[in-house]
Amino acid sequence: MMTSSTNSVAAASMAVNASRARRSVLNRKLVLTLVAWTIALMMFFPIFWMFLTSFKTEAEAISTPPSLFFTPSIDGYIEIQARADYFKYALNSVVISLGATLLALLIAIPSAYSMAFLPTKRTQTTLLWMLSTKMLPSVGVLLPVYLIFRDLGLLDSRTGLIIIYMLMNLPIVVWMLYTFFKDIPKDILEAGRMDGASTLQEIFHLLLPLTLPGIASTGLLCVILSWNEAFWSLNLTTSNAAPLTAYIASFSSPEGLFWAKLSAASTLAVAPILIFGWMTQKQMVRGLTFGAVK
Amino acid sequence: MSTRASGRTVGGLRTLSLQAPAVGLLLMWMLIPLVMTLWFSFQRYNLLMPSVSGFAGVDNYYYLLTDPSLWTAMGNTLLLVGWVLVATVVGGTLLAVLLQQEFFGRGVARLFVIAPFFIMPTVSALVWKNMMMHPVNGIFAWIASLFGLPAIDWFASLPLTSVIIIVTWQWLPFAVLILLTAIQSLDDDQVEAARMDGAGPLAIFFYITLPHLKRAISVVVMIEMIFLLTIFAEIFVTTSGGPGLATTNLAYLIYIRALLDFDVGGASAGGVIAIILANIVAFFLVRTVAKNLEN
């Protein structure tokens, strides 16, 4: 009797403990949810607010206290589209970002290949030197580049910006590809060479398929950096080749007070790359870490 | 022996031909503007005064190096880079640890946190300037009024701090993205073993998580440094370097000289100084970080 009752007491207390433990796990999860979501919403708030403001009238946009509930209207979007054709700028952004990315990959792949598989004493130095070229402020070389572009007829042309963005991103692209290629065992390429594959065949039939995820993430980062670049696009284009960064600038100075329209233009300019970034973030982060995270 | 030697020569030739496009283009990209900038920096060349021209000797450098605005700009550059690095690395590490825990809606919360990284610098600067920090109609002013506090005129009274806040908001997601990936590769068994041995959450963070993140933090510092040294759009859109020189960094100072004062000679001298500085930073920083990565 005694033992069985102690047993049942022990069992009951164990059950209580277990349910208490489960409840404390749940509590912990609820607290974490609260804290994490508060921070996440704070980080996202400026973007959310910009999106919301783009559907307000100008009066609602600057009202204090801020209006959270209002009748959404797309007048802002219609007005800015009447002023400047969004699709022309968006097309320029797409062509320039993709063009610069493809060109950079094309030039960087052979270089990264030789650094990874045929390293010399100078390989590290070359890599570091390449990265150091990225630390120069663009303004320092703006005038010479402007003069050269004027003489070559590259001002306000997509080709011109493609070349600049390719050069701008080349160091990072080479470095990222190098870290991916370094992870590929040399033996695999060796085997290909034994079978009589040329360097180009080696690259195209063996190396690229093996490192496709890495190449993809490098390309994705390159597209995002090109899309968001503002300095060169503002200084080297006027209308024909102007991408979305210039589109925004055209609304920012005289329209500073028209927040609804400015928000509509901003939303249009960032929406494609934000959605693109969200869809590809898992893929992209693998490249961003430069093989440092294993 | 001889085959190996010849193999090496062939390898050398292949290295040369494979690297030639990238190295050649970057050399051109660096050298041609550099030589032209160097040339201009020794000339009297002001677009507003075409009659004044000729060799200036080191006059441009003399004016620049004795001009207090250069030192102010250098100080601002260091403050901007330093504070943003500290804020993003510390904040990014804490956020990465937080977002790694299990909670409801984790996937979507992560997407929200990393979103600012994809926003154009010009757009984020405009949104912050007009909708967040505006002294009359901004959200911050409204929040302050809820507590009966006076609104802060951010860009007038705390200009550099405001720029630092905006840039931090843009780069914090980048740090989170990298560090979160790094944390995910942390060995769960190791953490569990430490917990069994009675290690508290703080001890686990400082003795296991942080050392594990060392390489990833190096990557964050190196990449951010490359971009932060040449911050331009955020300053251009929000404060135009002002009030006075309060938010003028080196890149912006050169821009003022070149495009607002039309002083090509002076701007070029500034460019040369910036290039030298960039190389000094690159030499020390990149080398240290790269070594960290190799180990």
Coordinates of C-alpha atoms in Angstrom, one line a residue:
Chain A
M1 CA 0.0 0.0 0.0
M2 CA 2.6 2.4 1.2
T3 CA 5.0 1.7 -1.7
S4 CA 2.3 1.9 -4.3
S5 CA 1.1 5.2 -3.0
T6 CA 4.6 6.7 -2.9
N7 CA 5.0 5.4 -6.4
S8 CA 1.8 7.1 -7.6
V9 CA 2.9 10.3 -5.8
A10 CA 6.2 10.2 -7.5
A11 CA 4.6 9.5 -10.8
A12 CA 2.2 12.4 -10.3
S13 CA 5.0 14.7 -9.3
M14 CA 6.9 13.6 -12.4
A15 CA 3.9 14.3 -14.6
V16 CA 3.6 17.7 -13.0
N17 CA 7.3 18.4 -13.6
A18 CA 7.0 17.3 -17.2
S19 CA 4.1 19.4 -17.9
R20 CA 5.8 22.3 -16.1
A21 CA 8.9 21.8 -18.3
R22 CA 6.7 21.7 -21.4
R23 CA 5.0 24.9 -20.3
S24 CA 8.3 26.6 -19.6
V25 CA 9.5 25.6 -23.1
L26 CA 6.3 27.1 -24.5
N27 CA 6.7 30.2 -22.4
R28 CA 10.3 30.6 -23.6
K29 CA 9.1 30.2 -27.2
L30 CA 6.4 32.8 -26.7
V31 CA 8.8 35.3 -25.2
L32 CA 11.3 34.7 -28.0
T33 CA 8.5 35.1 -30.5
L34 CA 7.5 38.5 -29.0
V35 CA 11.1 39.8 -28.8
A36 CA 12.1 38.6 -32.3
W37 CA 9.0 39.9 -34.0
T38 CA 9.3 43.3 -32.3
I39 CA 12.8 43.7 -33.6
A40 CA 11.8 42.3 -37.1
L41 CA 8.9 44.7 -37.4
M42 CA 11.1 47.6 -36.3
M43 CA 13.7 46.8 -38.9
F44 CA 11.1 46.4 -41.6
F45 CA 9.0 49.4 -40.5
P46 CA 10.6 52.1 -42.8
I47 CA 9.9 49.9 -45.8
F48 CA 6.4 49.1 -44.7
W49 CA 5.7 52.8 -44.1
M50 CA 7.0 53.7 -47.5
F51 CA 4.7 51.1 -49.1
L52 CA 1.7 52.3 -47.0
T53 CA 2.4 56.0 -47.8
S54 CA 2.5 55.3 -51.5
F55 CA -1.3 54.6 -51.4
K56 CA -2.2 57.7 -49.5
T57 CA -3.1 61.2 -50.7
E58 CA -0.5 63.9 -50.2
A59 CA -2.5 65.3 -47.2
E60 CA -2.7 61.9 -45.5
A61 CA 1.0 61.3 -46.1
I62 CA 2.1 64.2 -43.9
S63 CA -0.7 64.2 -41.3
T64 CA 0.2 64.1 -37.6
P65 CA -0.6 61.8 -35.9
P66 CA 0.4 59.4 -38.8
S67 CA -2.7 57.9 -40.4
L68 CA -2.8 54.2 -40.3
F69 CA -6.3 53.7 -41.6
F70 CA -7.2 55.4 -44.9
T71 CA -8.9 54.7 -48.2
P72 CA -6.1 53.5 -50.4
S73 CA -5.7 55.2 -53.8
I74 CA -3.3 54.5 -56.6
D75 CA -3.4 58.2 -57.8
G76 CA 0.2 58.6 -56.8
Y77 CA 1.3 55.8 -59.1
I78 CA -0.8 57.1 -62.0
E79 CA 0.7 60.6 -61.6
I80 CA 4.3 59.5 -61.5
Q81 CA 3.8 57.1 -64.4
A82 CA 2.4 60.1 -66.4
R83 CA 5.5 62.1 -65.6
A84 CA 8.2 59.5 -66.3
D85 CA 7.9 56.1 -67.9
Y86 CA 8.8 53.6 -65.1
F87 CA 9.2 50.7 -67.6
K88 CA 11.9 52.5 -69.6
Y89 CA 14.0 52.9 -66.4
A90 CA 13.2 49.4 -65.1
L91 CA 14.3 47.9 -68.5
N92 CA 17.6 49.8 -68.3
S93 CA 18.2 48.5 -64.8
V94 CA 17.5 45.0 -65.8
V95 CA 19.7 45.1 -69.0
I96 CA 22.6 46.9 -67.2
S97 CA 22.5 44.7 -64.1
L98 CA 22.3 41.4 -66.0
G99 CA 24.8 42.6 -68.7
A100 CA 27.4 43.6 -66.1
T101 CA 26.9 40.4 -64.1
L102 CA 27.3 38.1 -67.1
L103 CA 30.4 40.0 -68.4
A104 CA 32.0 40.0 -64.9
L105 CA 31.4 36.2 -64.6
L106 CA 32.8 35.6 -68.0
I107 CA 36.0 37.5 -67.3
A108 CA 36.3 36.3 -63.7
I109 CA 35.8 32.5 -64.2
P110 CA 39.1 31.9 -66.1
S111 CA 41.0 34.1 -63.6
A112 CA 39.5 32.4 -60.5
Y113 CA 40.2 29.0 -62.2
S114 CA 43.9 29.7 -62.6
M115 CA 44.1 31.1 -59.0
A116 CA 42.4 28.0 -57.5
F117 CA 44.1 25.3 -59.6
L118 CA 47.3 26.8 -60.8
P119 CA 48.3 28.9 -57.7
T120 CA 51.6 30.7 -57.7
K121 CA 53.4 32.7 -55.0
R122 CA 51.7 35.8 -56.3
T123 CA 48.2 34.5 -56.2
Q124 CA 47.4 35.8 -52.7
T125 CA 48.9 39.2 -53.5
T126 CA 47.0 39.5 -56.8
L127 CA 43.7 38.7 -54.9
L128 CA 44.4 41.3 -52.2
W129 CA 45.4 43.9 -54.8
M130 CA 42.2 43.3 -56.7
L131 CA 40.2 43.8 -53.5
S132 CA 42.1 47.0 -52.7
T133 CA 40.9 48.5 -56.0
K134 CA 37.4 48.4 -54.5
M135 CA 38.4 50.7 -51.7
L136 CA 39.1 53.7 -53.9
P137 CA 36.4 56.3 -53.7
S138 CA 34.7 56.6 -57.1
V139 CA 34.8 60.4 -56.9
G140 CA 38.5 60.2 -57.0
V141 CA 38.5 59.0 -60.5
L142 CA 35.2 60.4 -61.7
L143 CA 36.7 63.2 -63.9
P144 CA 39.1 61.0 -65.8
V145 CA 36.4 58.4 -66.4
Y146 CA 34.0 61.1 -67.5
L147 CA 36.5 62.5 -70.0
I148 CA 37.4 59.1 -71.4
F149 CA 33.7 58.2 -71.7
R150 CA 32.9 61.5 -73.5
D151 CA 35.7 60.8 -76.0
L152 CA 34.6 57.2 -76.6
G153 CA 30.9 58.2 -76.9
L154 CA 30.0 56.1 -73.9
L155 CA 28.2 58.7 -71.9
D156 CA 24.5 58.0 -71.3
S157 CA 24.8 54.5 -72.9
R158 CA 24.0 51.1 -71.4
T159 CA 27.3 49.8 -72.6
G160 CA 29.1 52.4 -70.6
L161 CA 27.4 51.5 -67.4
I162 CA 27.8 47.8 -68.0
I163 CA 31.5 48.3 -68.3
I164 CA 31.7 50.4 -65.2
Y165 CA 29.7 48.0 -63.1
M166 CA 31.6 45.0 -64.4
L167 CA 34.8 46.6 -63.3
M168 CA 33.3 47.7 -60.0
N169 CA 32.2 44.1 -59.2
L170 CA 35.0 42.2 -60.8
P171 CA 37.3 42.0 -57.6
I172 CA 34.5 40.6 -55.5
V173 CA 33.3 38.2 -58.2
V174 CA 36.9 36.8 -58.7
W175 CA 37.4 36.4 -55.0
M176 CA 34.1 34.6 -54.4
L177 CA 34.5 32.3 -57.4
Y178 CA 38.1 31.6 -56.1
T179 CA 36.8 30.4 -52.7
F180 CA 34.2 28.1 -54.4
F181 CA 36.7 26.6 -56.9
K182 CA 39.2 26.0 -54.1
D183 CA 36.7 23.6 -52.5
I184 CA 36.7 21.3 -55.6
P185 CA 39.2 18.5 -55.4
K186 CA 42.0 18.8 -57.9
D187 CA 41.8 15.1 -58.8
I188 CA 38.5 15.6 -60.6
L189 CA 39.9 18.0 -63.0
E190 CA 43.1 15.9 -63.2
A191 CA 41.0 13.0 -64.4
G192 CA 39.4 15.2 -67.0
R193 CA 42.8 16.3 -68.2
M194 CA 44.0 12.6 -68.5
D195 CA 41.0 12.0 -70.7
G196 CA 42.3 14.8 -73.0
A197 CA 40.1 17.6 -72.0
S198 CA 41.3 21.1 -72.9
T199 CA 41.3 23.9 -70.3
L200 CA 38.1 25.3 -71.7
Q201 CA 36.4 21.9 -71.7
E202 CA 37.6 21.3 -68.2
I203 CA 36.0 24.6 -67.1
F204 CA 32.7 24.1 -69.0
H205 CA 32.1 20.4 -68.6
L206 CA 33.6 19.7 -65.1
L207 CA 34.1 22.9 -63.1
L208 CA 31.0 24.9 -63.9
P209 CA 28.4 22.1 -63.3
L210 CA 30.1 21.3 -59.9
T211 CA 30.2 24.9 -58.7
L212 CA 26.9 26.1 -60.2
P213 CA 25.4 27.0 -56.8
G214 CA 28.4 29.1 -55.9
I215 CA 28.4 30.8 -59.3
A216 CA 24.6 31.5 -58.9
S217 CA 25.1 33.2 -55.6
T218 CA 28.0 35.3 -56.9
G219 CA 25.8 36.4 -59.8
L220 CA 22.9 37.2 -57.5
L221 CA 25.0 39.4 -55.3
C222 CA 26.5 41.1 -58.4
V223 CA 23.0 41.8 -59.8
I224 CA 21.9 43.4 -56.5
L225 CA 25.0 45.6 -56.2
S226 CA 24.6 46.8 -59.8
W227 CA 20.9 47.4 -59.4
N228 CA 21.4 49.6 -56.3
E229 CA 24.5 51.5 -57.5
A230 CA 23.8 55.2 -57.6
F231 CA 27.0 57.2 -58.0
W232 CA 28.1 56.3 -61.5
S233 CA 24.5 56.0 -62.9
L234 CA 23.7 59.5 -61.7
N235 CA 26.9 61.0 -63.1
L236 CA 27.3 59.1 -66.4
T237 CA 23.7 59.0 -67.6
T238 CA 21.1 61.6 -68.4
S239 CA 18.0 60.0 -70.1
N240 CA 18.6 57.2 -72.6
A241 CA 20.4 54.7 -70.3
A242 CA 19.2 56.0 -67.0
P243 CA 18.3 53.2 -64.6
L244 CA 16.0 53.2 -61.6
T245 CA 18.4 55.0 -59.3
A246 CA 18.3 58.0 -61.6
Y247 CA 14.5 57.6 -61.8
I248 CA 14.3 58.0 -58.0
A249 CA 16.7 61.0 -58.1
S250 CA 14.5 62.7 -60.6
F251 CA 11.7 62.6 -58.1
S252 CA 13.7 63.4 -55.0
S253 CA 14.9 67.0 -55.4
P254 CA 11.9 69.0 -56.6
E255 CA 9.4 66.5 -55.1
G256 CA 10.8 66.3 -51.6
L257 CA 7.5 67.5 -50.1
F258 CA 5.3 65.2 -52.1
W259 CA 5.8 62.1 -50.0
A260 CA 3.0 60.0 -51.4
K261 CA 4.4 60.3 -55.0
L262 CA 8.0 59.9 -53.7
S263 CA 6.9 56.7 -51.9
A264 CA 5.2 55.4 -54.9
A265 CA 8.3 55.9 -57.1
S266 CA 10.5 54.4 -54.3
T267 CA 8.2 51.4 -54.0
L268 CA 8.4 50.8 -57.7
A269 CA 12.1 51.1 -57.7
V270 CA 12.9 48.7 -54.9
A271 CA 10.1 46.2 -55.3
P272 CA 11.7 44.1 -58.1
I273 CA 15.0 43.7 -56.3
L274 CA 13.5 43.2 -52.9
I275 CA 11.3 40.3 -54.2
F276 CA 14.3 38.9 -56.1
G277 CA 16.4 39.2 -53.0
W278 CA 13.9 37.5 -50.8
M279 CA 13.4 34.6 -53.3
T280 CA 17.1 34.0 -53.6
Q281 CA 18.5 34.8 -50.1
K282 CA 19.1 31.2 -49.2
Q283 CA 21.1 30.7 -52.3
M284 CA 22.9 34.0 -52.1
V285 CA 24.2 33.7 -48.5
R286 CA 26.3 30.7 -49.5
G287 CA 28.4 33.0 -51.7
L288 CA 28.4 35.9 -49.3
T289 CA 30.2 34.0 -46.7
F290 CA 33.2 33.5 -49.0
G291 CA 33.6 29.9 -48.0
A292 CA 34.4 31.1 -44.5
V293 CA 31.4 29.4 -43.0
K294 CA 31.4 25.7 -43.3
Chain B
M1 CA 62.5 16.5 -63.4
S2 CA 62.5 18.1 -66.8
T3 CA 58.8 17.2 -67.4
R4 CA 57.9 18.8 -64.1
A5 CA 59.9 21.9 -65.0
S6 CA 58.3 22.2 -68.4
G7 CA 54.9 21.5 -66.8
R8 CA 55.5 24.5 -64.5
T9 CA 56.3 26.7 -67.5
V10 CA 53.2 25.6 -69.3
G11 CA 51.3 26.2 -66.0
G12 CA 52.8 29.6 -65.8
L13 CA 51.7 30.4 -69.4
R14 CA 48.2 29.1 -68.7
T15 CA 48.0 31.1 -65.5
L16 CA 49.1 34.2 -67.5
S17 CA 46.6 33.7 -70.3
L18 CA 43.7 32.9 -67.9
Q19 CA 44.3 35.7 -65.6
A20 CA 45.2 38.3 -68.2
P21 CA 41.6 39.6 -68.9
A22 CA 40.7 40.2 -65.2
V23 CA 44.1 41.5 -64.1
G24 CA 44.5 43.6 -67.3
L25 CA 41.1 45.2 -67.0
L26 CA 41.5 46.0 -63.4
L27 CA 45.0 47.4 -64.0
M28 CA 43.6 49.6 -66.7
W29 CA 40.7 50.6 -64.5
M30 CA 43.2 51.6 -61.8
L31 CA 46.1 53.0 -63.7
I32 CA 44.6 55.1 -66.5
P33 CA 42.4 57.2 -64.1
L34 CA 45.2 57.2 -61.6
V35 CA 47.7 58.5 -64.0
M36 CA 45.3 61.2 -65.2
T37 CA 44.3 62.1 -61.6
L38 CA 48.0 62.3 -60.7
W39 CA 48.6 64.6 -63.8
F40 CA 45.7 66.8 -62.9
S41 CA 46.8 67.1 -59.3
F42 CA 49.9 68.9 -60.3
Q43 CA 48.0 71.3 -62.6
R44 CA 46.3 74.6 -62.1
Y45 CA 43.0 73.5 -63.5
N46 CA 39.7 75.1 -62.5
L47 CA 36.8 74.8 -64.9
L48 CA 35.6 78.3 -63.8
M49 CA 38.9 79.9 -64.6
P50 CA 40.1 78.5 -67.9
S51 CA 42.7 81.3 -68.3
V52 CA 44.6 80.1 -65.2
S53 CA 46.5 77.0 -66.2
G54 CA 49.8 75.3 -66.2
F55 CA 52.0 73.4 -63.8
A56 CA 51.2 74.0 -60.2
G57 CA 53.9 72.0 -58.5
V58 CA 52.7 70.8 -55.1
D59 CA 50.4 73.8 -54.6
N60 CA 47.2 71.7 -54.8
Y61 CA 48.6 69.3 -52.2
Y62 CA 49.8 72.1 -50.0
Y63 CA 46.4 73.8 -49.9
L64 CA 44.7 70.5 -49.3
L65 CA 47.0 69.2 -46.5
T66 CA 46.9 72.6 -44.7
D67 CA 43.1 72.9 -45.1
P68 CA 41.4 71.8 -41.8
S69 CA 38.5 70.5 -43.8
L70 CA 40.6 67.5 -45.0
W71 CA 41.3 66.5 -41.4
T72 CA 37.6 67.0 -40.5
A73 CA 36.6 64.8 -43.4
M74 CA 39.1 62.1 -42.4
G75 CA 37.9 62.1 -38.9
N76 CA 34.3 61.8 -40.1
T77 CA 35.2 58.9 -42.4
L78 CA 36.8 57.1 -39.4
L79 CA 33.9 57.8 -37.1
L80 CA 31.3 56.7 -39.7
V81 CA 33.2 53.5 -40.5
G82 CA 34.0 52.7 -36.9
W83 CA 30.6 53.2 -35.4
V84 CA 28.8 51.4 -38.2
L85 CA 31.2 48.4 -37.9
V86 CA 30.8 48.2 -34.1
A87 CA 27.0 48.6 -34.3
T88 CA 26.5 46.0 -37.1
V89 CA 28.9 43.4 -35.7
V90 CA 27.5 43.6 -32.1
G91 CA 23.9 44.0 -33.2
G92 CA 24.3 41.4 -36.0
T93 CA 25.8 38.8 -33.6
L94 CA 23.0 39.3 -31.0
L95 CA 20.3 39.2 -33.7
A96 CA 21.8 36.1 -35.3
V97 CA 21.7 34.3 -32.0
L98 CA 18.1 35.4 -31.5
L99 CA 16.9 34.5 -34.9
Q100 CA 18.5 31.1 -34.6
Q101 CA 16.2 30.2 -31.7
E102 CA 12.9 28.4 -32.3
F103 CA 9.9 30.7 -32.4
F104 CA 6.6 31.2 -34.3
G105 CA 7.0 32.6 -37.8
R106 CA 10.7 32.5 -37.8
G107 CA 11.1 32.3 -41.6
V108 CA 9.0 35.4 -42.2
A109 CA 10.7 37.4 -39.3
R110 CA 14.1 36.6 -40.9
L111 CA 12.9 37.9 -44.3
F112 CA 11.8 41.1 -42.6
V113 CA 15.1 41.6 -40.8
I114 CA 17.2 41.2 -44.0
A115 CA 15.0 43.3 -46.2
P116 CA 16.9 46.6 -45.8
F117 CA 20.0 45.1 -47.4
F118 CA 18.2 45.0 -50.8
I119 CA 16.9 48.6 -50.7
M120 CA 18.7 51.2 -52.8
P121 CA 20.8 53.5 -50.6
T122 CA 19.2 56.5 -52.2
V123 CA 15.7 55.2 -51.4
S124 CA 16.5 54.3 -47.8
A125 CA 18.1 57.7 -47.2
L126 CA 15.1 59.4 -48.7
V127 CA 12.6 57.4 -46.6
W128 CA 14.6 57.9 -43.4
K129 CA 15.1 61.6 -44.0
N130 CA 11.5 62.4 -45.0
M131 CA 9.4 59.9 -43.1
M132 CA 11.3 58.8 -40.1
M133 CA 13.5 61.6 -39.0
H134 CA 11.6 64.7 -40.2
P135 CA 11.3 67.1 -37.3
V136 CA 7.6 67.9 -37.9
N137 CA 5.9 65.0 -39.7
G138 CA 8.4 62.2 -39.1
I139 CA 7.5 59.0 -37.1
F140 CA 10.3 59.8 -34.5
A141 CA 8.8 63.2 -33.9
W142 CA 5.4 61.6 -33.4
I143 CA 6.8 59.0 -31.0
A144 CA 8.5 61.8 -29.0
S145 CA 5.3 63.7 -28.8
L146 CA 3.5 60.7 -27.4
F147 CA 5.8 60.9 -24.4
G148 CA 5.6 64.7 -24.3
L149 CA 9.1 65.1 -25.4
P150 CA 10.3 67.8 -27.9
A151 CA 11.0 66.5 -31.4
I152 CA 14.6 66.2 -32.4
D153 CA 15.7 67.9 -35.6
W154 CA 17.9 65.0 -36.4
F155 CA 19.9 66.3 -39.3
A156 CA 20.5 69.7 -37.8
S157 CA 21.4 68.7 -34.2
L158 CA 22.8 65.2 -34.7
P159 CA 23.9 65.1 -38.3
L160 CA 26.6 62.4 -38.2
T161 CA 24.7 60.3 -35.8
S162 CA 21.7 60.4 -38.1
V163 CA 23.8 59.2 -41.1
I164 CA 25.4 56.5 -38.9
I165 CA 21.9 55.3 -37.9
I166 CA 20.8 55.1 -41.6
V167 CA 23.9 53.3 -42.7
T168 CA 23.7 50.9 -39.8
W169 CA 20.1 50.1 -40.7
Q170 CA 21.3 49.2 -44.2
W171 CA 24.2 47.1 -43.2
L172 CA 22.9 45.3 -40.1
P173 CA 20.9 42.8 -42.3
F174 CA 24.1 41.9 -44.1
A175 CA 25.9 41.1 -40.8
V176 CA 22.8 39.1 -39.7
L177 CA 22.7 37.2 -43.0
I178 CA 26.3 36.1 -42.7
L179 CA 26.4 35.4 -39.0
L180 CA 23.1 33.5 -39.0
T181 CA 24.5 31.1 -41.6
A182 CA 27.6 30.7 -39.6
I183 CA 25.7 30.0 -36.4
Q184 CA 23.7 27.3 -38.1
S185 CA 26.9 25.3 -38.7
L186 CA 27.6 25.3 -34.9
D187 CA 27.8 21.8 -33.5
D188 CA 24.7 21.2 -31.4
D189 CA 26.4 18.3 -29.5
Q190 CA 29.1 20.6 -28.4
V191 CA 26.6 23.1 -27.0
E192 CA 24.6 20.3 -25.3
A193 CA 27.8 18.9 -23.7
A194 CA 28.7 22.3 -22.4
R195 CA 25.2 22.7 -21.0
M196 CA 25.5 19.2 -19.3
D197 CA 28.7 20.4 -17.7
G198 CA 26.7 23.3 -16.2
A199 CA 27.7 26.1 -18.5
G200 CA 25.2 29.0 -18.5
P201 CA 23.9 30.7 -21.7
L202 CA 26.4 33.5 -21.3
A203 CA 29.3 31.1 -21.0
I204 CA 28.1 29.2 -24.0
F205 CA 27.9 32.4 -26.0
F206 CA 31.3 33.7 -25.0
Y207 CA 33.3 30.4 -25.1
I208 CA 31.6 28.5 -27.9
T209 CA 29.4 30.7 -30.1
L210 CA 31.7 33.7 -30.4
P211 CA 34.9 31.8 -31.2
H212 CA 32.9 29.8 -33.8
L213 CA 31.9 33.1 -35.4
K214 CA 35.4 34.6 -35.6
R215 CA 35.9 33.9 -39.3
A216 CA 32.4 35.0 -40.3
I217 CA 32.9 38.3 -38.3
S218 CA 36.2 38.8 -40.2
V219 CA 34.3 38.5 -43.5
V220 CA 31.6 41.0 -42.3
V221 CA 34.3 43.5 -41.3
M222 CA 36.3 43.2 -44.5
I223 CA 33.3 43.5 -46.9
E224 CA 31.7 46.3 -44.9
M225 CA 34.9 48.2 -44.7
I226 CA 35.2 48.1 -48.5
F227 CA 31.8 49.7 -48.9
L228 CA 31.7 52.0 -45.9
L229 CA 35.0 53.8 -46.8
T230 CA 33.3 55.2 -49.9
I231 CA 29.8 56.0 -48.6
F232 CA 28.4 58.6 -50.8
A233 CA 24.7 58.3 -51.7
E234 CA 23.4 58.5 -48.1
I235 CA 25.2 61.7 -47.4
F236 CA 24.4 63.2 -50.8
V237 CA 20.6 62.6 -50.3
T238 CA 20.3 63.6 -46.6
T239 CA 22.7 66.3 -45.5
S240 CA 24.9 67.2 -48.6
G241 CA 27.8 66.9 -46.2
G242 CA 26.5 69.6 -43.8
P243 CA 25.7 71.4 -41.7
G244 CA 29.1 72.9 -42.3
L245 CA 31.4 69.9 -42.7
A246 CA 29.7 67.8 -40.0
T247 CA 28.9 64.9 -42.3
T248 CA 31.5 65.4 -45.0
N249 CA 33.6 62.2 -45.4
L250 CA 36.6 62.0 -47.7
A251 CA 34.6 60.8 -50.7
Y252 CA 32.2 63.7 -50.3
L253 CA 34.9 66.3 -49.8
I254 CA 36.4 65.3 -53.2
Y255 CA 33.0 65.5 -54.7
I256 CA 32.5 69.0 -53.3
R257 CA 35.9 70.1 -54.7
A258 CA 35.4 68.5 -58.1
L259 CA 31.7 69.1 -58.9
L260 CA 30.8 72.1 -56.8
D261 CA 34.0 74.2 -56.8
F262 CA 35.0 73.0 -60.3
D263 CA 38.6 72.8 -58.9
V264 CA 39.9 69.8 -61.0
G265 CA 43.4 70.2 -59.7
G266 CA 42.4 70.3 -56.0
A267 CA 39.9 67.5 -56.4
S268 CA 42.5 65.3 -58.1
A269 CA 45.0 66.0 -55.3
G270 CA 42.2 64.8 -52.9
G271 CA 41.7 61.8 -55.1
V272 CA 45.4 60.9 -54.9
I273 CA 45.3 61.2 -51.1
A274 CA 42.2 59.1 -50.9
I275 CA 43.8 56.4 -53.1
I276 CA 46.9 56.4 -50.9
L277 CA 44.8 56.1 -47.8
A278 CA 42.7 53.3 -49.3
N279 CA 45.9 51.4 -50.1
I280 CA 47.2 51.8 -46.5
V281 CA 43.9 50.5 -45.1
A282 CA 43.8 47.7 -47.7
F283 CA 47.3 46.7 -46.9
F284 CA 46.9 46.4 -43.1
L285 CA 43.2 45.4 -42.9
V286 CA 42.9 43.0 -45.8
R287 CA 46.1 41.3 -44.9
T288 CA 45.0 40.8 -41.3
V289 CA 41.6 39.6 -42.2
A290 CA 42.8 37.4 -45.0
K291 CA 45.3 35.7 -42.6
N292 CA 42.4 35.1 -40.2
L293 CA 40.5 33.4 -43.0
E294 CA 43.3 31.2 -44.1
N295 CA 43.8 29.6 -40.6

